Coordinates of C-alpha atoms and ligand atoms in Angstrom, one line a residue:
S31 CA -1.2 59.9 -36.4
A32 CA -2.7 60.8 -33.1
I33 CA -2.2 64.5 -33.8
L34 CA -3.6 64.3 -37.3
A35 CA -6.7 62.3 -36.2
R36 CA -7.4 64.9 -33.5
A37 CA -7.0 67.7 -36.0
M38 CA -9.5 66.1 -38.3
G39 CA -11.9 65.3 -35.4
I40 CA -11.7 61.5 -36.2
P41 CA -12.1 59.2 -33.2
A42 CA -9.0 57.1 -32.8
V43 CA -7.5 54.6 -30.4
L44 CA -3.8 53.8 -30.6
S45 CA -1.5 51.0 -29.4
V46 CA -4.3 48.3 -29.3
S47 CA -2.3 45.1 -28.9
G48 CA -3.5 42.2 -31.0
A49 CA -5.8 44.5 -33.1
V50 CA -4.4 43.4 -36.4
E51 CA -5.2 39.7 -35.7
A52 CA -8.5 40.3 -33.9
L53 CA -10.1 42.7 -36.5
H54 CA -10.7 42.1 -40.2
T55 CA -11.8 44.2 -43.2
G56 CA -15.5 44.9 -43.4
Q57 CA -16.2 44.2 -39.8
C58 CA -18.3 46.6 -37.8
V59 CA -16.2 48.1 -35.0
A60 CA -17.2 50.7 -32.4
V61 CA -14.3 53.0 -31.5
D62 CA -14.4 55.1 -28.4
G63 CA -11.7 57.7 -28.6
F64 CA -12.5 59.1 -25.2
R65 CA -12.2 55.9 -23.2
G66 CA -9.6 54.3 -25.5
T67 CA -11.7 51.2 -26.3
V68 CA -12.3 49.3 -29.5
L69 CA -15.3 46.9 -29.6
P70 CA -15.6 44.5 -32.6
E71 CA -19.1 43.5 -33.7
P72 CA -21.1 45.4 -31.1
T73 CA -24.5 43.8 -30.1
P74 CA -27.6 45.8 -30.9
E75 CA -27.7 47.0 -27.2
Q76 CA -24.1 48.1 -27.4
T77 CA -24.7 49.9 -30.7
A78 CA -27.7 51.7 -29.2
E79 CA -25.5 52.8 -26.3
F80 CA -22.8 54.0 -28.6
K81 CA -25.4 55.9 -30.7
R82 CA -26.7 57.5 -27.5
R83 CA -23.3 58.7 -26.5
Q84 CA -22.7 59.9 -30.0
R85 CA -25.8 62.1 -29.8
E86 CA -24.6 63.4 -26.4
Y87 CA -21.2 64.3 -27.9
L88 CA -22.8 66.1 -30.8
A89 CA -25.1 68.0 -28.4
E90 CA -22.1 69.0 -26.3
R91 CA -20.3 70.2 -29.4
E92 CA -23.3 72.2 -30.4
A93 CA -23.4 73.8 -27.0
L94 CA -19.7 74.7 -27.3
S95 CA -20.3 76.7 -30.5
R96 CA -21.4 79.7 -28.4
Y97 CA -17.7 80.1 -27.5
C98 CA -16.8 80.5 -31.2
N99 CA -17.0 84.3 -31.5
L100 CA -16.2 85.1 -27.9
P101 CA -12.9 86.5 -26.7
T102 CA -10.8 84.3 -24.4
V103 CA -11.0 85.9 -21.0
T104 CA -10.6 84.3 -17.5
K105 CA -13.1 84.9 -14.8
N106 CA -10.8 87.5 -13.3
G107 CA -10.9 89.4 -16.6
V108 CA -7.4 88.5 -17.8
K109 CA -7.2 88.3 -21.6
K110 CA -5.7 85.0 -23.0
A111 CA -5.6 83.6 -26.6
V112 CA -6.6 80.3 -28.0
Y113 CA -4.8 79.5 -31.3
G114 CA -4.9 76.5 -33.6
N115 CA -2.1 74.1 -34.7
I116 CA -1.9 73.2 -38.4
G117 CA 0.2 71.0 -40.7
K118 CA -1.1 72.2 -44.1
P119 CA -2.6 75.5 -45.5
E120 CA -6.0 73.6 -45.9
D121 CA -6.1 73.2 -42.1
V122 CA -6.6 76.9 -41.6
Q123 CA -10.2 76.7 -42.5
S124 CA -11.1 74.5 -39.5
V125 CA -9.1 76.7 -37.1
V126 CA -11.0 79.8 -38.3
Q127 CA -14.4 77.9 -38.2
N128 CA -13.7 76.9 -34.6
G129 CA -12.9 80.5 -33.6
G130 CA -9.1 80.2 -33.4
E131 CA -7.5 83.6 -32.8
G132 CA -4.3 82.8 -34.6
I133 CA -2.0 79.9 -35.6
G134 CA 0.3 79.0 -32.7
L135 CA 2.1 76.2 -34.6
F136 CA 2.4 75.5 -38.3
R137 CA 4.2 72.1 -38.4
T138 CA 6.0 72.7 -41.8
E139 CA 7.4 69.2 -42.0
F140 CA 4.0 68.2 -43.4
L141 CA 4.9 70.2 -46.5
F142 CA 7.9 67.9 -46.9
M143 CA 6.0 64.6 -46.4
D144 CA 4.2 62.4 -48.9
R145 CA 6.3 63.5 -51.8
M146 CA 9.5 62.4 -53.6
S147 CA 11.5 65.6 -53.3
R148 CA 11.7 68.6 -51.1
P149 CA 9.3 71.5 -51.7
T150 CA 11.0 74.4 -53.5
E151 CA 11.3 77.9 -52.0
A152 CA 8.4 79.0 -54.4
E153 CA 6.2 76.2 -53.2
Q154 CA 6.9 77.0 -49.6
F155 CA 6.3 80.7 -50.2
E156 CA 2.9 79.9 -51.7
A157 CA 2.0 77.8 -48.6
Y158 CA 3.1 80.4 -46.1
A159 CA 1.5 83.3 -48.0
T160 CA -1.8 81.4 -48.3
V161 CA -1.9 80.8 -44.5
A162 CA -0.9 84.5 -43.8
K163 CA -3.7 85.8 -46.1
A164 CA -6.3 83.4 -44.8
M165 CA -5.6 84.5 -41.2
N166 CA -6.2 88.1 -42.2
G167 CA -3.7 89.9 -40.0
R168 CA -3.9 87.5 -37.1
E169 CA -0.7 86.0 -35.7
V170 CA 0.8 82.9 -37.5
I171 CA 3.8 81.1 -35.9
I172 CA 5.6 79.1 -38.5
R173 CA 7.9 76.4 -37.1
T174 CA 10.9 75.7 -39.2
L175 CA 11.4 72.1 -40.4
D176 CA 11.3 69.6 -37.5
I177 CA 12.4 66.3 -38.9
G178 CA 14.2 63.3 -37.5
G179 CA 13.0 61.5 -34.3
D180 CA 9.7 59.9 -35.2
K181 CA 9.3 62.1 -38.3
E182 CA 11.0 60.5 -41.3
I183 CA 11.4 62.0 -44.8
P184 CA 13.0 59.3 -47.0
Y185 CA 14.4 61.6 -49.7
L186 CA 16.3 63.7 -47.2
E187 CA 18.4 60.6 -46.6
I188 CA 18.8 61.2 -42.9
E189 CA 21.5 58.8 -41.6
K190 CA 20.2 55.8 -39.5
E191 CA 20.8 56.5 -35.9
D192 CA 20.7 54.3 -32.7
N193 CA 18.8 57.0 -30.8
P194 CA 17.0 59.2 -33.4
F195 CA 15.2 61.2 -30.7
L196 CA 18.6 62.2 -29.3
G197 CA 20.2 62.6 -32.7
H198 CA 20.4 64.7 -35.8
R199 CA 16.9 66.2 -35.8
A200 CA 15.0 69.5 -36.1
I201 CA 17.2 72.6 -35.7
R202 CA 20.4 70.4 -35.5
Y203 CA 19.7 69.0 -39.0
C204 CA 18.7 72.4 -40.4
L205 CA 21.8 74.2 -39.2
D206 CA 23.9 71.5 -40.8
H207 CA 22.0 71.8 -44.1
P208 CA 21.9 75.6 -44.6
D209 CA 20.7 75.3 -48.2
L210 CA 17.6 73.5 -47.1
F211 CA 17.1 75.8 -44.1
C212 CA 17.6 79.0 -46.1
D213 CA 15.1 78.0 -48.7
Q214 CA 12.5 77.8 -45.9
I215 CA 13.7 81.1 -44.2
R216 CA 13.5 83.0 -47.5
A217 CA 10.0 81.7 -48.2
I218 CA 8.9 82.8 -44.7
L219 CA 10.5 86.2 -44.9
R220 CA 8.9 86.8 -48.4
A221 CA 5.5 85.7 -47.2
A222 CA 5.6 87.9 -44.1
K223 CA 4.3 90.9 -46.0
F224 CA 0.9 89.2 -46.3
G225 CA 0.2 89.0 -42.6
D226 CA 1.6 88.7 -39.0
L227 CA 4.2 85.9 -39.5
K228 CA 6.6 84.8 -36.8
L229 CA 9.4 82.2 -37.1
M230 CA 9.9 79.5 -34.5
L231 CA 12.9 77.2 -34.0
P232 CA 12.3 73.6 -32.8
L233 CA 14.3 71.5 -30.3
I234 CA 16.5 74.3 -29.1
T235 CA 19.0 73.2 -26.4
C236 CA 21.4 76.1 -26.1
K237 CA 21.9 79.8 -27.0
E238 CA 24.4 79.0 -29.8
E239 CA 21.7 77.3 -31.8
I240 CA 19.5 80.4 -31.6
L241 CA 22.5 82.6 -32.5
A242 CA 23.4 80.5 -35.5
A243 CA 19.8 80.4 -36.8
K244 CA 19.5 84.1 -36.4
K245 CA 22.7 84.7 -38.3
L246 CA 21.3 82.7 -41.2
I247 CA 18.0 84.6 -41.0
E248 CA 19.8 87.9 -41.1
Q249 CA 21.9 86.8 -44.0
C250 CA 18.8 85.7 -45.9
L251 CA 17.1 89.0 -45.2
R252 CA 20.1 91.0 -46.4
E253 CA 20.2 89.0 -49.6
L254 CA 16.5 89.4 -50.3
I255 CA 16.7 93.2 -49.7
E256 CA 19.7 93.4 -52.0
A257 CA 17.7 91.6 -54.6
G258 CA 15.0 94.2 -54.3
E259 CA 12.4 92.2 -52.4
D260 CA 9.9 93.8 -50.1
V261 CA 10.9 92.1 -46.9
H262 CA 11.3 93.1 -43.3
P263 CA 12.6 91.3 -40.1
V264 CA 10.2 88.8 -38.5
P265 CA 10.2 87.9 -34.7
V266 CA 12.1 84.8 -34.0
G267 CA 11.0 82.6 -31.1
I268 CA 11.9 79.1 -29.9
M269 CA 10.1 76.0 -28.8
V270 CA 10.9 75.0 -25.2
E271 CA 10.7 71.2 -25.5
T272 CA 13.9 70.0 -24.1
P273 CA 15.0 69.9 -20.4
A274 CA 18.1 71.9 -21.5
A275 CA 15.9 74.7 -22.8
A276 CA 13.7 74.8 -19.7
L277 CA 16.7 74.8 -17.3
T278 CA 18.3 77.7 -19.2
A279 CA 15.1 79.5 -20.1
A280 CA 16.2 82.7 -18.4
E281 CA 19.3 82.8 -20.6
L282 CA 17.5 81.8 -23.8
A283 CA 14.8 84.4 -23.2
K284 CA 17.5 87.1 -23.9
E285 CA 17.9 85.8 -27.5
A286 CA 14.3 84.8 -28.2
D287 CA 11.3 87.0 -29.1
F288 CA 8.9 84.5 -27.6
F289 CA 8.6 81.0 -26.2
S290 CA 6.2 78.2 -27.0
I291 CA 6.3 75.2 -24.8
G292 CA 6.2 71.8 -26.6
T293 CA 4.8 69.4 -24.0
N294 CA 4.8 66.5 -26.4
D295 CA 8.6 66.3 -26.6
L296 CA 9.2 68.0 -23.2
T297 CA 7.3 65.2 -21.4
G298 CA 9.2 62.6 -23.2
Y299 CA 12.6 64.1 -22.7
V300 CA 12.0 65.1 -19.0
M301 CA 10.6 61.7 -18.1
A302 CA 13.1 59.8 -20.3
V303 CA 10.2 58.1 -22.1
D304 CA 9.8 57.4 -25.8
R305 CA 6.5 59.1 -26.7
G306 CA 5.6 56.2 -29.0
N307 CA 6.3 53.3 -26.7
Q308 CA 3.3 51.7 -25.2
A309 CA 5.2 49.8 -22.5
V310 CA 6.3 53.0 -20.8
A311 CA 3.2 55.1 -21.7
R312 CA 2.1 55.4 -18.1
L313 CA 5.1 57.6 -17.4
Y314 CA 4.3 59.8 -20.4
D315 CA 2.2 62.4 -18.6
P316 CA 2.6 66.2 -18.5
M317 CA 1.2 66.1 -14.9
Q318 CA 4.3 64.4 -13.6
P319 CA 5.9 66.8 -11.1
A320 CA 9.1 67.0 -13.0
V321 CA 7.3 68.1 -16.2
L322 CA 5.2 70.6 -14.2
S323 CA 8.4 72.1 -12.8
A324 CA 9.9 72.5 -16.2
I325 CA 6.8 74.2 -17.5
E326 CA 6.6 76.6 -14.5
M327 CA 10.2 77.5 -14.8
T328 CA 9.8 78.3 -18.5
I329 CA 6.7 80.5 -18.0
K330 CA 8.4 82.3 -15.1
A331 CA 11.5 83.0 -17.1
A332 CA 9.5 84.4 -20.0
K333 CA 7.5 86.6 -17.6
A334 CA 10.7 87.9 -16.0
A335 CA 12.2 88.7 -19.4
G336 CA 9.0 90.3 -20.6
I337 CA 8.5 88.0 -23.7
P338 CA 5.2 86.3 -24.6
V339 CA 4.9 82.6 -23.7
G340 CA 2.5 80.1 -25.2
M341 CA 2.1 76.3 -25.4
C342 CA 1.6 74.3 -28.5
G343 CA 1.9 70.8 -27.3
E344 CA -1.1 68.7 -26.5
G345 CA -0.8 69.8 -22.9
A346 CA -2.4 73.2 -23.8
A347 CA -5.8 71.5 -24.1
D348 CA -5.4 69.3 -21.0
P349 CA -8.1 70.1 -18.4
R350 CA -5.8 69.0 -15.6
L351 CA -3.0 71.3 -16.8
I352 CA -4.9 74.4 -17.7
P353 CA -5.5 75.7 -14.1
H354 CA -1.7 75.5 -13.5
L355 CA -0.9 77.3 -16.8
L356 CA -3.3 80.1 -15.9
A357 CA -1.9 80.4 -12.4
W358 CA 1.7 80.7 -13.8
G359 CA 0.6 83.2 -16.4
L360 CA 0.7 81.4 -19.8
D361 CA -0.5 83.9 -22.5
E362 CA -1.4 81.7 -25.5
F363 CA -2.8 78.2 -25.8
S364 CA -2.3 76.6 -29.2
V365 CA -4.4 73.4 -29.7
S366 CA -5.8 71.2 -32.5
A367 CA -8.8 72.8 -34.2
S368 CA -11.2 70.3 -32.6
S369 CA -10.0 71.4 -29.1
I370 CA -10.2 75.2 -29.5
L371 CA -13.7 75.7 -28.2
K372 CA -13.3 73.3 -25.3
T373 CA -10.1 75.0 -24.3
R374 CA -11.7 78.5 -24.5
K375 CA -14.6 77.2 -22.3
M376 CA -12.2 75.9 -19.7
I377 CA -10.1 79.1 -19.6
S378 CA -13.3 81.2 -19.3
E379 CA -14.5 79.2 -16.3
E380 CA -11.1 79.4 -14.4
Ligands
LIG679 C1 5.8 69.3 -29.0 O1 6.8 68.6 -28.9 O2 5.0 69.5 -28.0 C2 5.3 69.9 -30.3 C3 4.3 70.7 -30.4 O3 6.0 69.5 -31.4 P1 5.7 68.1 -32.2 O4 4.5 67.4 -31.5 O5 5.5 68.5 -33.6 O6 7.0 67.4 -31.9
LIG680 MG1 8.2 68.7 -30.6

């Protein structure tokens, strides 16, 4: 919900203890998404202060709009790219409006949510082709289905697990359900002719998972060609979002066409912190030295192997992290649409 609210530019505060008892329907509530505060029934003075800050925010946003049509270049003249994250084809519009140079993460699990049965290959093809066309030749990275963990899809009947974050999720589930996985792979391969599509595998922990996925991708490609489809191979990259992937990044880089660092999960797994648990939230910080080391290692391994490396977790828009990412040589920053201009400004000033 935090990711969705941010994508839509809706102020939100999460994990407010006692909110359900303290607030009631119809009440006026002032929500400050920057400070993480919720104020029921603000006084006229408080309302005036909130309105003043709202005007300030809108003015700042207006000032950022000058970065919309500028390229992303550091002060030293090094070219970078700021991309947008999306969950549905409709989200492309706000990425383009905010000057996104590509899509660095299409969270395809959103195509599977809010419905009673899984989307067919044809429905998925439609969604991927729509995004490819809307981006008009600019890069689009489609992440294959990332379910399990905190992302539930009831009709897939994923078994109940004691530790779902360590369980049968993402690439693990897909490799064990090749029918479901191949539907998605075929849809991506067929949509690729409409733009610059790339395929990205989530939650990779070892080389064997990449090899198994690539085998299925090659098989799907062969079958489509035999059936007379106009398809060609697409680059296959991986998300680096587990400690295992960061620690073996040099090895994995031999099998991956690109890396994208997922700081949302990486922070949780490195720090052994559940990303949805308020009680341990203080440890959930990408600036923790252990997380920084994992990120640095990954970027350096990609550079040594000569493959592009991006970041599509929330860390890519974190002002504390950006100077480090630039120093280590991160190529592409994929952020929510509402953070694109701010991120480009920060990179331009570094
Ligand atoms: C991540 O883990 O950083 C990521 C981008 O994936 P998600 O937030 O969808 O798990
Ligand atoms: Mg993730």
